[in-house]
Tab-separated table of C-alpha atoms in Angstrom:
chain	number	residue	atom	x	y	z
A	1	MET	CA	-24.133	-3.854	0.359
A	2	VAL	CA	-22.466	-3.825	3.760
A	3	LEU	CA	-22.369	-0.075	4.408
A	4	SER	CA	-23.803	-0.740	7.872
A	5	HIS	CA	-20.404	-2.137	8.867
A	6	LEU	CA	-19.032	1.405	8.815
A	7	GLY	CA	-21.241	2.186	11.803
A	8	PRO	CA	-18.702	1.417	14.547
A	9	TRP	CA	-16.194	3.723	12.838
A	10	LEU	CA	-18.709	6.573	12.517
A	11	GLY	CA	-19.150	6.701	16.280
A	12	PHE	CA	-15.564	7.855	16.784
A	13	SER	CA	-14.709	11.546	16.958
A	14	LYS	CA	-12.740	12.788	13.978
A	15	THR	CA	-10.539	14.975	16.155
A	16	GLN	CA	-10.117	12.423	18.953
A	17	PRO	CA	-9.556	8.957	17.511
A	18	PRO	CA	-10.064	5.983	19.849
A	19	HIS	CA	-7.171	4.584	21.813
A	20	PRO	CA	-6.146	1.461	19.886
A	21	LEU	CA	-7.656	-1.564	21.616
A	22	LEU	CA	-4.546	-3.673	20.993
A	23	LEU	CA	-2.519	-1.361	23.239
A	24	HIS	CA	-4.904	-1.385	26.211
A	25	THR	CA	-3.236	-2.284	29.504
A	26	CYS	CA	-6.581	-3.482	30.854
A	27	ALA	CA	-7.501	-5.858	28.041
A	28	HIS	CA	-10.521	-7.775	29.330
A	29	THR	CA	-13.242	-9.865	27.731
A	30	PRO	CA	-15.512	-6.939	26.712
A	31	CYS	CA	-12.459	-5.229	25.176
A	32	LEU	CA	-11.651	-8.411	23.253
A	33	GLY	CA	-15.220	-8.559	22.016
A	34	ARG	CA	-15.034	-4.944	20.844
A	35	TRP	CA	-11.779	-5.618	19.008
A	36	ASN	CA	-13.151	-8.754	17.326
A	37	GLN	CA	-16.252	-6.855	16.233
A	38	GLN	CA	-14.122	-3.991	14.933
A	39	HIS	CA	-11.932	-6.402	12.962
A	40	GLU	CA	-14.921	-8.229	11.487
A	41	ASN	CA	-16.502	-4.960	10.362
A	42	LEU	CA	-13.221	-3.807	8.884
A	43	GLU	CA	-12.807	-7.081	6.995
A	44	LYS	CA	-16.313	-6.788	5.554
A	45	LEU	CA	-15.605	-3.210	4.481
A	46	ASN	CA	-12.406	-4.413	2.863
A	47	MET	CA	-14.180	-7.147	0.900
A	48	GLN	CA	-16.978	-4.770	-0.125
A	49	ALA	CA	-14.450	-2.211	-1.375
A	50	ILE	CA	-12.765	-4.893	-3.500
A	51	LEU	CA	-16.131	-6.041	-4.864
A	52	ASP	CA	-17.115	-2.476	-5.786
A	53	ALA	CA	-13.787	-1.828	-7.516
A	54	THR	CA	-13.925	-5.156	-9.380
A	55	ALA	CA	-17.485	-4.634	-10.593
A	56	SER	CA	-16.905	-0.926	-11.443
A	57	GLN	CA	-19.998	0.002	-9.413
A	58	GLY	CA	-18.659	3.231	-7.957
A	59	GLU	CA	-16.822	3.549	-4.667
A	60	PRO	CA	-19.367	3.957	-1.805
A	61	ILE	CA	-16.923	2.652	0.823
A	62	GLN	CA	-14.213	5.092	-0.185
A	63	GLU	CA	-16.726	7.960	-0.311
A	64	LEU	CA	-18.013	7.213	3.189
A	65	LEU	CA	-14.508	6.923	4.612
A	66	VAL	CA	-13.699	10.353	3.187
A	67	THR	CA	-17.015	11.972	4.117
A	68	HIS	CA	-16.815	10.875	7.751
A	69	GLY	CA	-13.081	11.536	8.111
A	70	LYS	CA	-12.116	7.936	8.872
A	71	ILE	CA	-8.905	7.708	6.838
A	72	PRO	CA	-6.865	9.144	9.778
A	73	THR	CA	-8.496	6.550	12.063
A	74	LEU	CA	-7.449	3.748	9.733
A	75	VAL	CA	-3.886	5.069	9.587
A	76	GLU	CA	-3.657	5.221	13.385
A	77	GLU	CA	-5.030	1.691	13.741
A	78	LEU	CA	-2.541	0.475	11.121
A	79	ILE	CA	0.399	1.916	13.032
A	80	ALA	CA	-0.971	0.595	16.339
A	81	VAL	CA	-0.960	-2.970	14.984
A	82	GLU	CA	2.568	-2.471	13.639
A	83	MET	CA	3.668	-1.259	17.078
A	84	TRP	CA	1.974	-4.239	18.759
A	85	LYS	CA	3.907	-6.598	16.490
A	86	GLN	CA	7.209	-4.925	17.390
A	87	LYS	CA	6.690	-4.126	21.075
A	88	VAL	CA	4.122	-6.532	22.546
A	89	PHE	CA	4.301	-9.729	20.495
A	90	PRO	CA	8.015	-10.452	21.249
A	91	VAL	CA	7.380	-9.927	24.984
A	92	LEU	CA	4.334	-12.167	24.781
A	93	CYS	CA	6.339	-14.971	23.185
A	94	ARG	CA	8.951	-14.808	25.969
A	95	LEU	CA	6.445	-15.255	28.800
A	96	GLU	CA	6.806	-18.616	30.566
A	97	ASP	CA	3.040	-19.196	30.595
A	98	PHE	CA	2.695	-18.519	26.873
A	99	LYS	CA	1.990	-21.973	25.487
A	100	PRO	CA	-0.993	-21.491	23.165
A	101	GLN	CA	-2.819	-24.605	22.051
A	102	ASN	CA	-4.511	-22.601	19.329
A	103	THR	CA	-2.803	-19.712	17.521
A	104	PHE	CA	-5.912	-18.529	15.695
A	105	PRO	CA	-6.482	-15.420	17.908
A	106	ILE	CA	-2.863	-14.300	17.377
A	107	TYR	CA	-3.109	-14.894	13.647
A	108	MET	CA	-6.167	-12.644	13.437
A	109	VAL	CA	-4.240	-9.805	15.096
A	110	LEU	CA	-1.434	-10.211	12.564
A	111	HIS	CA	-4.015	-10.360	9.777
A	112	HIS	CA	-5.574	-7.107	11.018
A	113	GLU	CA	-2.667	-5.099	9.635
A	114	ALA	CA	-3.034	-6.783	6.238
A	115	SER	CA	-6.760	-5.952	6.157
A	116	ILE	CA	-6.170	-2.271	6.905
A	117	ILE	CA	-3.383	-1.757	4.357
A	118	ASN	CA	-5.455	-3.576	1.729
A	119	LEU	CA	-8.415	-1.274	2.379
A	120	LEU	CA	-6.141	1.772	2.211
A	121	GLU	CA	-4.677	0.540	-1.078
A	122	THR	CA	-8.158	0.321	-2.588
A	123	ALA	CA	-9.158	3.732	-1.199
A	124	PHE	CA	-5.972	5.644	-2.097
A	125	PHE	CA	-6.489	4.833	-5.767
A	126	HIS	CA	-8.716	7.938	-5.602
A	127	LYS	CA	-6.727	11.138	-5.196
A	128	GLU	CA	-9.226	12.840	-2.877
A	129	VAL	CA	-8.471	10.181	-0.244
A	130	CYS	CA	-4.896	11.443	-0.012
A	131	GLU	CA	-6.160	14.891	0.934
A	132	SER	CA	-8.641	13.468	3.472
A	133	ALA	CA	-5.774	11.751	5.321
A	134	GLU	CA	-4.783	15.231	6.550
A	135	ASP	CA	-1.688	15.234	8.775
A	136	THR	CA	-1.643	11.443	9.070
A	137	ILE	CA	-0.318	11.281	5.498
A	138	LEU	CA	3.105	11.903	7.094
A	139	ASP	CA	2.645	8.897	9.368
A	140	LEU	CA	1.547	6.784	6.407
A	141	VAL	CA	4.617	7.827	4.393
A	142	ASP	CA	6.828	6.785	7.319
A	143	TYR	CA	4.970	3.467	7.564
A	144	CYS	CA	5.464	2.763	3.859
A	145	HIS	CA	9.148	3.668	4.125
A	146	ARG	CA	9.632	1.201	6.988
A	147	LYS	CA	7.972	-1.573	4.992
A	148	LEU	CA	9.957	-0.879	1.806
A	149	THR	CA	13.208	-0.791	3.765
A	150	LEU	CA	12.407	-4.273	5.093
A	151	LEU	CA	11.583	-5.359	1.544
A	152	VAL	CA	14.993	-4.220	0.296
A	153	ALA	CA	16.692	-5.966	3.216
A	154	GLN	CA	14.801	-9.160	2.422
A	155	SER	CA	16.074	-9.115	-1.149
A	156	GLY	CA	19.439	-10.289	0.169
A	157	HIS	CA	17.838	-13.611	1.088
A	158	GLY	CA	17.125	-14.644	-2.493
A	159	GLY	CA	13.621	-13.374	-3.178
A	160	PRO	CA	10.193	-13.584	-1.569
A	161	PRO	CA	9.396	-16.211	1.051
A	162	GLU	CA	7.899	-19.360	-0.376
A	163	GLU	CA	4.942	-21.265	0.952
A	164	GLU	CA	5.934	-24.723	2.066
A	165	GLU	CA	4.058	-27.712	3.299
A	166	SER	CA	3.491	-27.751	7.032
A	167	GLN	CA	6.498	-29.413	8.613
A	168	TYR	CA	6.903	-27.519	11.859
A	169	GLY	CA	6.925	-29.023	15.311
A	170	THR	CA	4.722	-26.486	17.132
A	171	PRO	CA	1.784	-24.210	16.267
A	172	MET	CA	3.968	-21.178	17.041
A	173	GLN	CA	6.563	-22.198	14.456
A	174	GLU	CA	3.800	-22.484	11.894
A	175	LEU	CA	2.513	-19.072	12.955
A	176	GLN	CA	5.974	-17.532	12.554
A	177	LYS	CA	6.130	-18.786	8.965
A	178	GLN	CA	2.667	-17.423	8.197
A	179	ALA	CA	3.635	-14.086	9.757
A	180	GLU	CA	6.689	-13.897	7.497
A	181	LEU	CA	4.591	-14.501	4.384
A	182	MET	CA	2.023	-11.949	5.524
A	183	GLU	CA	4.670	-9.319	6.256
A	184	PHE	CA	5.941	-9.669	2.699
A	185	GLU	CA	2.451	-9.187	1.240
A	186	ILE	CA	1.876	-6.166	3.492
A	187	ALA	CA	5.082	-4.578	2.184
A	188	LEU	CA	3.863	-4.999	-1.406
A	189	LYS	CA	0.582	-3.275	-0.506
A	190	ALA	CA	2.566	-0.465	1.132
A	191	LEU	CA	4.414	-0.014	-2.166
A	192	SER	CA	1.107	0.502	-3.984
A	193	VAL	CA	-0.125	2.957	-1.352
A	194	LEU	CA	3.106	4.959	-1.637
A	195	ARG	CA	2.791	5.084	-5.415
A	196	TYR	CA	-0.784	6.437	-5.085
A	197	ILE	CA	0.481	9.097	-2.673
A	198	THR	CA	3.082	10.213	-5.220
A	199	ASP	CA	0.277	10.563	-7.776
A	200	CYS	CA	-0.866	13.564	-5.738
A	201	VAL	CA	2.298	15.574	-6.328
A	202	ASP	CA	1.070	18.730	-8.056
A	203	ARG	CA	2.299	18.792	-11.665
A	204	TRP	CA	0.073	21.638	-12.829
A	205	ALA	CA	0.410	25.136	-11.396
A	206	VAL	CA	4.092	24.705	-10.599
A	207	LEU	CA	4.925	23.671	-14.161
A	208	LEU	CA	3.570	26.997	-15.372
A	209	SER	CA	5.709	29.065	-13.017
A	210	MET	CA	9.004	27.172	-12.670
A	211	GLY	CA	11.720	26.171	-15.050
A	212	PRO	CA	13.349	22.757	-15.143
A	213	ALA	CA	15.656	21.893	-12.249
A	214	VAL	CA	18.185	20.284	-14.598
A	215	GLU	CA	19.534	22.888	-16.971
A	216	GLY	CA	18.780	22.125	-20.596
A	217	TRP	CA	16.053	19.587	-19.880
A	218	GLU	CA	12.483	20.332	-20.888
A	219	PRO	CA	9.481	18.047	-20.326
A	220	GLY	CA	8.573	15.957	-23.339
A	221	PRO	CA	5.130	15.709	-24.898
A	222	VAL	CA	3.885	13.219	-22.299
A	223	ALA	CA	4.866	15.351	-19.321
A	224	SER	CA	3.605	18.488	-21.084
A	225	ALA	CA	0.214	16.860	-21.475
A	226	HIS	CA	-0.129	17.001	-17.678
A	227	LEU	CA	-0.051	20.820	-17.774
A	228	SER	CA	-3.814	20.977	-18.188
A	229	ILE	CA	-4.673	18.305	-15.591
A	230	PRO	CA	-4.924	19.801	-12.084
A	231	VAL	CA	-4.589	17.245	-9.284
A	232	PRO	CA	-4.423	17.613	-5.487
A	233	SER	CA	-0.965	18.509	-4.257
A	234	LEU	CA	0.955	17.135	-1.300
A	235	SER	CA	2.055	19.423	1.498
A	236	LEU	CA	5.638	20.659	1.518
A	237	SER	CA	6.211	18.701	4.729
A	238	THR	CA	5.136	15.493	3.000
A	239	LEU	CA	7.404	16.176	0.030
A	240	SER	CA	10.309	16.935	2.351
A	241	ARG	CA	9.646	13.733	4.264
A	242	MET	CA	9.723	11.650	1.093
A	243	LEU	CA	12.661	13.368	-0.601
A	244	SER	CA	14.938	14.617	2.161
A	245	THR	CA	14.235	12.543	5.258
A	246	HIS	CA	13.776	9.173	3.550
A	247	ASN	CA	15.306	9.777	0.095
A	248	LEU	CA	12.604	7.622	-1.477
A	249	PRO	CA	13.916	7.916	-5.066
A	250	CYS	CA	17.125	6.101	-4.076
A	251	LEU	CA	15.163	3.492	-2.120
A	252	LEU	CA	12.966	2.868	-5.167
A	253	VAL	CA	16.069	2.414	-7.316
A	254	GLU	CA	17.219	-0.307	-4.913
A	255	LEU	CA	13.842	-2.010	-5.234
A	256	LEU	CA	14.178	-2.065	-9.023
A	257	GLU	CA	17.715	-3.427	-8.759
A	258	HIS	CA	16.781	-6.333	-6.498
A	259	SER	CA	13.123	-6.878	-7.480
A	260	PRO	CA	12.452	-8.854	-4.258
A	261	TRP	CA	9.002	-9.938	-5.471
A	262	SER	CA	10.402	-11.880	-8.431
A	263	ARG	CA	11.816	-15.405	-8.347
A	264	GLN	CA	12.686	-15.439	-12.045
A	265	GLU	CA	16.184	-14.824	-13.277
A	266	GLY	CA	17.217	-13.110	-16.459
A	267	GLU	CA	15.451	-10.372	-18.405
A	268	GLN	CA	11.685	-10.300	-18.170
A	269	GLN	CA	9.834	-9.195	-21.289
A	270	LYS	CA	6.560	-8.341	-19.569
A	271	LEU	CA	6.596	-5.596	-16.956
A	272	SER	CA	5.166	-6.802	-13.643
A	273	LYS	CA	2.570	-4.722	-11.830
A	274	LEU	CA	4.937	-4.132	-8.915
A	275	ASP	CA	7.794	-2.977	-11.151
A	276	GLY	CA	5.302	-0.667	-12.819
A	277	GLN	CA	4.327	0.823	-9.463
A	278	VAL	CA	7.982	1.615	-8.726
A	279	TRP	CA	8.518	3.237	-12.127
A	280	ILE	CA	5.404	5.396	-11.810
A	281	ALA	CA	6.429	6.514	-8.317
A	282	LEU	CA	9.883	7.450	-9.625
A	283	TYR	CA	8.320	9.318	-12.540
A	284	ASN	CA	6.115	11.318	-10.150
A	285	LEU	CA	8.946	12.158	-7.754
A	286	LEU	CA	11.604	13.032	-10.324
A	287	LEU	CA	9.623	14.809	-13.033
A	288	SER	CA	7.413	16.936	-10.828
A	289	PRO	CA	8.979	20.416	-10.634
A	290	GLU	CA	7.627	20.815	-7.114
A	291	ALA	CA	9.557	17.731	-6.053
A	292	ARG	CA	12.642	18.467	-8.174
A	293	ALA	CA	12.949	21.902	-6.605
A	294	ARG	CA	13.281	20.233	-3.200
A	295	TYR	CA	15.275	17.126	-4.045
A	296	CYS	CA	19.001	17.589	-3.538
A	297	LEU	CA	20.861	15.702	-6.277
A	298	THR	CA	23.975	14.904	-4.273
A	299	SER	CA	26.702	12.758	-5.767
A	300	PHE	CA	25.177	9.693	-4.080
A	301	ALA	CA	21.656	10.422	-5.331
A	302	ARG	CA	22.968	11.216	-8.801
A	303	GLY	CA	24.885	7.933	-8.937
A	304	GLN	CA	21.888	5.935	-7.777
A	305	LEU	CA	19.470	7.548	-10.217
A	306	LEU	CA	21.778	7.062	-13.183
A	307	LYS	CA	21.540	3.309	-12.585
A	308	LEU	CA	18.018	3.578	-13.968
A	309	ARG	CA	19.350	4.083	-17.497
A	310	ALA	CA	20.291	0.409	-17.740
A	311	PHE	CA	16.670	-0.589	-17.072
A	312	LEU	CA	15.083	1.803	-19.595
A	313	THR	CA	15.070	-0.631	-22.517
A	314	ASP	CA	12.956	-0.361	-25.654
A	315	THR	CA	10.755	-3.147	-24.306
A	316	LEU	CA	10.064	-1.183	-21.131
A	317	LEU	CA	9.402	2.049	-23.023
A	318	ASP	CA	6.910	0.236	-25.252
A	319	GLN	CA	4.957	-0.755	-22.146
A	320	LEU	CA	5.311	2.573	-20.301
A	321	PRO	CA	5.786	5.297	-22.958
A	322	ASN	CA	5.726	8.027	-20.279
A	323	LEU	CA	9.169	6.892	-19.180
A	324	ALA	CA	10.652	8.482	-22.321
A	325	ASP	CA	10.553	11.761	-20.390
A	326	LEU	CA	12.373	10.131	-17.484
A	327	GLN	CA	14.986	8.838	-19.938
A	328	GLY	CA	15.542	12.375	-21.183
A	329	PHE	CA	15.829	13.679	-17.642
A	330	LEU	CA	18.494	11.096	-16.816
A	331	ALA	CA	20.436	11.862	-19.994
A	332	HIS	CA	20.745	15.498	-18.945
A	333	LEU	CA	21.410	14.537	-15.329
A	334	ALA	CA	24.479	12.605	-16.511
A	335	LEU	CA	25.908	15.864	-17.905
A	336	THR	CA	25.329	17.974	-14.790
A	337	GLU	CA	27.392	18.365	-11.646
A	338	ALA	CA	26.263	16.960	-8.316
A	339	GLN	CA	24.734	19.438	-5.864
A	340	PRO	CA	26.129	20.012	-2.378
A	341	PRO	CA	23.830	18.992	0.496
A	342	LYS	CA	21.292	21.685	1.321
A	343	LYS	CA	21.414	23.242	4.772
A	344	ASP	CA	18.196	25.219	4.693
A	345	LEU	CA	16.456	25.839	8.012
A	346	VAL	CA	12.893	24.742	7.416
A	347	LEU	CA	9.952	24.500	9.808
A	348	GLU	CA	7.859	21.505	8.936
A	349	GLN	CA	5.382	19.072	10.404
A	350	ILE	CA	6.549	15.697	11.581
A	351	PRO	CA	4.599	12.456	12.024
A	352	GLU	CA	3.295	12.019	15.543
A	353	ILE	CA	1.248	8.794	15.812
A	354	TRP	CA	4.154	6.376	16.386
A	355	GLU	CA	5.883	8.683	18.863
A	356	ARG	CA	2.640	9.395	20.735
A	357	LEU	CA	1.651	5.730	21.056
A	358	GLU	CA	5.158	4.801	22.149
A	359	ARG	CA	5.195	7.606	24.725
A	360	GLU	CA	1.767	6.666	26.110
A	361	ASN	CA	2.740	2.999	26.496
A	362	ARG	CA	6.409	3.277	27.453
A	363	GLY	CA	7.166	0.829	30.261
A	364	LYS	CA	3.795	-0.910	29.828
A	365	TRP	CA	4.667	-3.517	27.195
A	366	GLN	CA	5.160	-6.263	29.796
A	367	ALA	CA	1.850	-5.434	31.472
A	368	ILE	CA	0.012	-5.372	28.140
A	369	ALA	CA	1.487	-8.746	27.172
A	370	LYS	CA	0.502	-10.353	30.503
A	371	HIS	CA	-3.046	-8.993	30.353
A	372	GLN	CA	-3.483	-10.159	26.782
A	373	LEU	CA	-2.101	-13.589	27.629
A	374	ARG	CA	-4.800	-14.061	30.242
A	375	HIS	CA	-7.741	-12.354	28.572
A	376	VAL	CA	-7.122	-12.413	24.816
A	377	PHE	CA	-4.884	-15.287	23.781
A	378	SER	CA	-6.082	-17.974	26.168
A	379	PRO	CA	-9.687	-18.423	25.018
A	380	SER	CA	-11.837	-21.311	26.168
A	381	GLU	CA	-12.962	-23.952	23.714
A	382	GLN	CA	-16.457	-22.436	23.728
A	383	GLU	CA	-15.081	-18.972	22.915
A	384	LEU	CA	-13.017	-20.413	20.060
A	385	ARG	CA	-16.029	-22.165	18.563
A	386	LEU	CA	-18.119	-19.025	18.821
A	387	GLN	CA	-15.440	-16.952	17.111
A	388	ALA	CA	-14.961	-19.607	14.421
A	389	ARG	CA	-18.691	-19.433	13.613
A	390	ARG	CA	-18.501	-15.644	13.372
A	391	TRP	CA	-15.558	-15.837	10.968
A	392	ALA	CA	-17.252	-18.528	8.908
A	393	GLU	CA	-20.095	-16.060	8.409
A	394	THR	CA	-17.683	-13.233	7.560
A	395	TYR	CA	-15.802	-15.293	4.964
A	396	ARG	CA	-18.779	-16.790	3.155
A	397	LEU	CA	-17.832	-18.751	0.052
A	398	ASP	CA	-20.049	-16.659	-2.230
A	399	VAL	CA	-18.291	-13.472	-1.069
A	400	LEU	CA	-14.822	-14.944	-1.561
A	401	GLU	CA	-15.718	-16.144	-5.061
A	402	ALA	CA	-16.911	-12.650	-5.934
A	403	VAL	CA	-13.684	-11.091	-4.620
A	404	ALA	CA	-11.686	-13.447	-6.865
A	405	PRO	CA	-13.698	-13.278	-10.133
A	406	GLU	CA	-13.254	-15.474	-13.165
A	407	GLN	CA	-10.624	-14.759	-15.803
A	408	PRO	CA	-11.730	-12.013	-18.259
A	409	ARG	CA	-12.973	-13.166	-21.660
A	410	CYS	CA	-11.855	-12.040	-25.098
A	411	ALA	CA	-14.327	-9.568	-26.634
A	412	TYR	CA	-13.935	-11.264	-30.044
A	413	CYS	CA	-13.681	-15.041	-29.480
A	414	ASN	CA	-14.720	-15.368	-25.809
A	415	ALA	CA	-11.523	-17.228	-24.866
A	416	GLU	CA	-9.731	-16.427	-21.597
A	417	ALA	CA	-8.010	-13.068	-22.020
A	418	SER	CA	-4.908	-11.531	-20.459
A	419	LYS	CA	-4.509	-8.350	-22.559
A	420	ARG	CA	-6.568	-5.171	-22.320
A	421	CYS	CA	-7.118	-2.360	-24.825
A	422	SER	CA	-4.388	0.154	-23.926
A	423	ARG	CA	-6.446	3.122	-25.143
A	424	CYS	CA	-9.729	2.788	-23.209
A	425	GLN	CA	-8.889	-0.058	-20.787
A	426	ASN	CA	-12.435	-1.429	-21.207
A	427	GLU	CA	-12.154	-4.433	-23.536
A	428	TRP	CA	-10.115	-7.624	-23.078
A	429	TYR	CA	-8.441	-9.773	-25.753
A	430	CYS	CA	-6.607	-13.079	-25.852
A	431	CYS	CA	-4.202	-11.986	-28.619
A	432	ARG	CA	-3.314	-9.174	-30.970
A	433	GLU	CA	-5.113	-10.821	-33.892
A	434	CYS	CA	-8.459	-10.796	-32.083
A	435	GLN	CA	-8.006	-7.144	-31.143
A	436	VAL	CA	-7.376	-6.196	-34.789
A	437	LYS	CA	-10.402	-8.172	-35.990
A	438	HIS	CA	-12.623	-6.569	-33.347
A	439	TRP	CA	-11.405	-3.010	-33.972
A	440	GLU	CA	-14.054	-2.221	-36.603
A	441	LYS	CA	-16.718	-2.661	-33.916
A	442	HIS	CA	-14.754	-1.608	-30.832
A	443	GLY	CA	-13.181	1.497	-32.381
A	444	LYS	CA	-16.537	3.319	-32.410
A	445	ALA	CA	-16.673	3.188	-28.610
A	446	CYS	CA	-12.949	3.158	-27.842
A	447	VAL	CA	-11.941	6.596	-29.153
A	448	PRO	CA	-14.776	8.546	-27.437
A	449	ALA	CA	-14.170	6.661	-24.164
A	450	ALA	CA	-10.447	7.473	-24.244
A	451	GLN	CA	-11.196	11.152	-24.973
A	452	ASP	CA	-13.624	11.292	-22.035
A	453	ASP	CA	-10.977	9.823	-19.721
A	454	ARG	CA	-8.431	12.421	-20.828
A	455	ALA	CA	-11.001	15.207	-20.298
A	456	LYS	CA	-11.473	14.061	-16.712
């Protein structure tokens, strides 16, 4: 267990998060050492969180992050790295003296963002984490929107970037290619985080007090089953940010249309995890009465949403039965008139981290880049060797093997398995035949386990 690596985070005040080290104008060697230590600890926390989730051993990392109020700190650090990539890194690359012989220190800064979003993805699987983010949930929604917008824009280039053999003339060209691949993976993690945020839209108390937003449509049996399952709700400001400011339902429709994470052409029989995340997010945003009451179905939004009907095939509904309710919603939406844009005067919170960091550092990007060129990205050979030894210890082979476990085995024949029991999600099978043969034994545990999950 590496819970001790949370120590550096616990020393920060919850109400006054630390100034991001990457945006210091006086970046010196001690500051670099602090940042390296912070990144190493974060990476170890990230790996431990993945190990805990993989082994189903509880979630001590997530619990500590919530208990000590460190989710807002992670969100601020995430946005600080994003700002560094947009504001400082381009200036750094234009400096005449910037001729790095080794790009490893720069790569680790770029990798820092990937580590944070991966840790947040693991943590936000638990709904209480969404509540612990407090006001920074608005900043995180904006961050996810920026990443998904880039993902949609990238879809015009023929799919995800592909890894190629090294054939570049300089280390910086190689770094640029790695940064492009990493940015794509970060965007996919942001999609998962956004989906987990939409899981926290309250579908309980509001369903009891409000009628359907589309006249004539009533929730089907799947949606009705949620009536007795209270979950944390998002603030009205967060809902407004997702639905009005960013119009996330229409953005998600574009993601389904282009599927930028897929290189395959033609109809896919098996639903990918990423497509599933988009569908679940759409289900949460469109079938929640709290969200529907605030989402203006203009002619544009109506036209975009009705495109979903072409994707709701029998094959898809077999894999995600809940989408039958979404299909019914769209059928009634096709018969209704578009709504005029709403002009309500509403007081709401707005995200403040990006604006605050930009305001604090306005006019300083050149100075930050020059300081970091001298003190951060021009390490001596001895400093590089020392840091390489530290990272070799962080990424021990036994830890990496545990993070990427072996393929699950069939509960009946012990062959490699790719299918899981859809009822309890506990047992794996290589084929339908093995699942049927094993049912006599597995059924005794499967039904009670599924009932316990529904009770929770």
